[in-house]
């Protein structure tokens, strides 16, 4: 049976989601032999590297995917996660911001905003951290970690009424 590249990608994603990373990786590599410029296959192969804790390999492959197609926000979001895993916070933040610049409401935008909130909170920029936590909450009202972090900042700023309201989400 001869699969189209699109069908092969769909199959590989299904297999990857089921946890068979080795088989999915084989399919992505076959796709890349036929079409070395397939950004989806490069990105997804990068995700497999991430799942296997090969974060440098993930950065390399996802970066290659971005060189081919620089308009897909999820590529930047996953690149940011890979940089974060390597402890490269500046690169991670830069890529989360790029993902949100392309599409402020892409599939994982709430997580990108949350991660930027943590980043700026750790840098001591509480105003910017609150901005990103608010964006995350705006995209997912039930994002309790973002609400809790927001509450902690508000309490530390003496905004007790608002702070306690958000802090209650810790449970």
Coordinates of C-alpha atoms in Angstrom, one line a residue:
X1 CA 0.0 0.0 0.0
X2 CA 1.4 3.3 -1.0
X3 CA 0.5 6.2 1.4
X4 CA 0.5 9.8 0.5
X5 CA 2.8 12.0 2.7
X6 CA -0.3 13.5 4.3
X7 CA -1.7 10.1 5.2
X8 CA 1.7 8.9 6.4
X9 CA 2.0 12.0 8.7
X10 CA -1.5 11.3 10.1
X11 CA -0.6 7.7 10.7
X12 CA 2.7 8.7 12.4
X13 CA 1.0 11.3 14.6
X14 CA -1.6 8.6 15.7
X15 CA 1.2 6.2 16.5
X16 CA 3.2 8.8 18.3
X17 CA 0.1 9.8 20.4
X18 CA -0.3 6.1 21.2
X19 CA 3.2 6.1 22.6
X20 CA 5.1 4.1 20.0
X21 CA 7.8 6.7 19.4
X22 CA 10.2 4.3 17.6
X23 CA 7.6 3.4 14.9
X24 CA 6.5 7.1 14.5
X25 CA 10.1 8.1 14.2
X26 CA 10.6 5.6 11.4
X27 CA 7.7 7.0 9.5
X28 CA 8.9 10.6 9.9
X29 CA 12.3 9.6 8.6
X30 CA 10.8 7.9 5.6
X31 CA 8.8 11.0 4.9
X32 CA 11.9 13.1 5.2
X33 CA 13.8 10.8 2.7
X34 CA 11.0 11.5 0.2
X35 CA 10.7 15.2 1.1
X36 CA 13.6 16.6 3.2
X37 CA 11.8 20.0 3.4
X38 CA 8.7 18.7 5.1
X39 CA 8.4 21.0 8.1
X40 CA 5.7 18.9 9.8
X41 CA 7.8 15.8 9.8
X42 CA 10.9 17.7 11.1
X43 CA 8.8 19.3 13.8
X44 CA 7.2 16.1 14.9
X45 CA 10.5 14.3 14.8
X46 CA 11.8 17.1 17.0
X47 CA 8.9 16.4 19.4
X48 CA 9.9 12.8 19.6
X49 CA 13.4 13.9 20.5
X50 CA 11.8 16.1 23.2
X51 CA 9.8 13.1 24.5
X52 CA 13.0 11.1 24.7
X53 CA 14.7 13.9 26.6
X54 CA 17.0 14.7 23.7
X55 CA 16.4 18.4 24.0
X56 CA 19.4 19.5 21.9
X57 CA 18.1 17.2 19.1
X58 CA 14.6 18.7 19.5
X59 CA 16.0 22.2 19.2
X60 CA 17.9 21.3 16.0
X61 CA 15.0 19.6 14.3
X62 CA 12.3 22.1 15.3
X63 CA 14.7 25.0 14.3
X64 CA 15.0 23.3 10.8
X65 CA 11.2 23.1 10.6
X66 CA 11.0 26.9 11.4
X67 CA 13.6 27.7 8.6
X68 CA 11.2 26.0 6.2
X69 CA 7.9 27.4 7.5
X70 CA 8.2 30.3 10.0
X71 CA 4.5 31.0 10.3
X72 CA 3.4 28.1 12.5
X73 CA 3.1 29.2 16.2
X74 CA 3.2 25.7 17.6
X75 CA 6.7 25.2 16.2
X76 CA 7.9 28.2 18.2
X77 CA 6.0 27.0 21.3
X78 CA 7.6 23.6 21.2
X79 CA 11.0 25.1 20.5
X80 CA 10.5 27.2 23.6
X81 CA 9.7 24.1 25.6
X82 CA 12.9 22.5 24.3
X83 CA 15.0 25.5 25.3
X84 CA 13.3 25.6 28.7
X85 CA 14.3 22.0 29.2
X86 CA 17.9 22.9 28.4
X87 CA 17.7 25.7 31.0
X88 CA 18.0 28.4 28.3
X89 CA 15.3 30.7 29.7
X90 CA 16.0 33.7 27.4
X91 CA 15.7 31.6 24.3
X92 CA 12.6 29.9 25.6
X93 CA 10.9 33.3 26.4
X94 CA 11.8 34.7 23.0
X95 CA 10.2 31.7 21.2
X96 CA 7.0 31.7 23.3
X97 CA 6.7 35.4 22.5
X98 CA 7.2 34.7 18.8
X99 CA 4.5 32.0 18.9
X100 CA 2.1 34.5 20.5
X101 CA 3.0 37.2 18.0
X102 CA 2.1 34.9 15.1
X103 CA -1.2 33.8 16.7
X104 CA -2.2 35.0 20.2
X105 CA -4.8 32.3 20.4
X106 CA -3.0 29.3 19.0
X107 CA -3.8 25.9 20.5
X108 CA -1.3 26.2 23.4
X109 CA -1.3 29.9 23.8
X110 CA -2.6 29.6 27.4
X111 CA 0.6 27.6 28.2
X112 CA 2.9 30.0 26.4
X113 CA 1.4 32.9 28.3
X114 CA 1.6 31.0 31.6
X115 CA 5.3 30.2 30.9
X116 CA 6.0 33.8 30.1
X117 CA 4.3 34.8 33.3
X118 CA 6.6 32.5 35.3
X119 CA 9.6 33.8 33.3
X120 CA 8.9 37.5 34.0
X121 CA 7.9 36.8 37.6
X122 CA 11.3 35.1 38.1
X123 CA 12.9 38.1 36.6
X124 CA 11.1 40.4 39.0
X125 CA 8.9 42.0 36.4
X126 CA 5.6 41.5 38.2
X127 CA 3.7 43.8 36.0
X128 CA 4.6 41.9 32.9
X129 CA 4.1 38.6 34.7
X130 CA 0.5 39.6 35.7
X131 CA -0.1 40.6 32.1
X132 CA 0.8 37.1 30.8
X133 CA -1.1 35.4 33.7
X134 CA -4.2 37.4 32.7
X135 CA -3.8 36.4 29.1
X136 CA -3.5 32.8 30.1
X137 CA -6.6 33.0 32.3
X138 CA -8.5 34.8 29.5
X139 CA -7.8 31.9 27.2
X140 CA -8.7 29.3 29.9
X141 CA -10.8 30.5 32.8
X142 CA -10.0 27.2 34.6
X143 CA -6.3 27.6 34.4
X144 CA -5.8 27.3 38.2
X145 CA -2.0 27.4 38.2
X146 CA -2.1 30.8 36.4
X147 CA -4.8 32.0 38.8
X148 CA -2.8 30.9 41.9
X149 CA 0.4 32.6 40.6
X150 CA -1.6 35.7 39.8
X151 CA -3.0 35.6 43.4
X152 CA 0.4 35.3 45.0
X153 CA 1.7 38.4 43.0
X154 CA -1.4 40.4 43.9
X155 CA -1.0 39.5 47.6
X156 CA 2.7 40.4 47.6
X157 CA 1.6 43.8 46.1
X158 CA -0.8 44.4 48.9
X159 CA -3.9 43.9 46.6
X160 CA -5.5 41.6 49.2
X161 CA -9.1 41.5 47.9
X162 CA -8.1 40.6 44.3
X163 CA -5.2 38.4 45.6
X164 CA -7.3 36.3 47.9
X165 CA -9.9 35.9 45.2
X166 CA -7.3 34.3 42.9
X167 CA -5.4 32.5 45.6
X168 CA -8.4 30.4 46.5
X169 CA -7.7 28.5 43.2
X170 CA -4.7 26.8 44.7
X171 CA -7.0 23.9 45.7

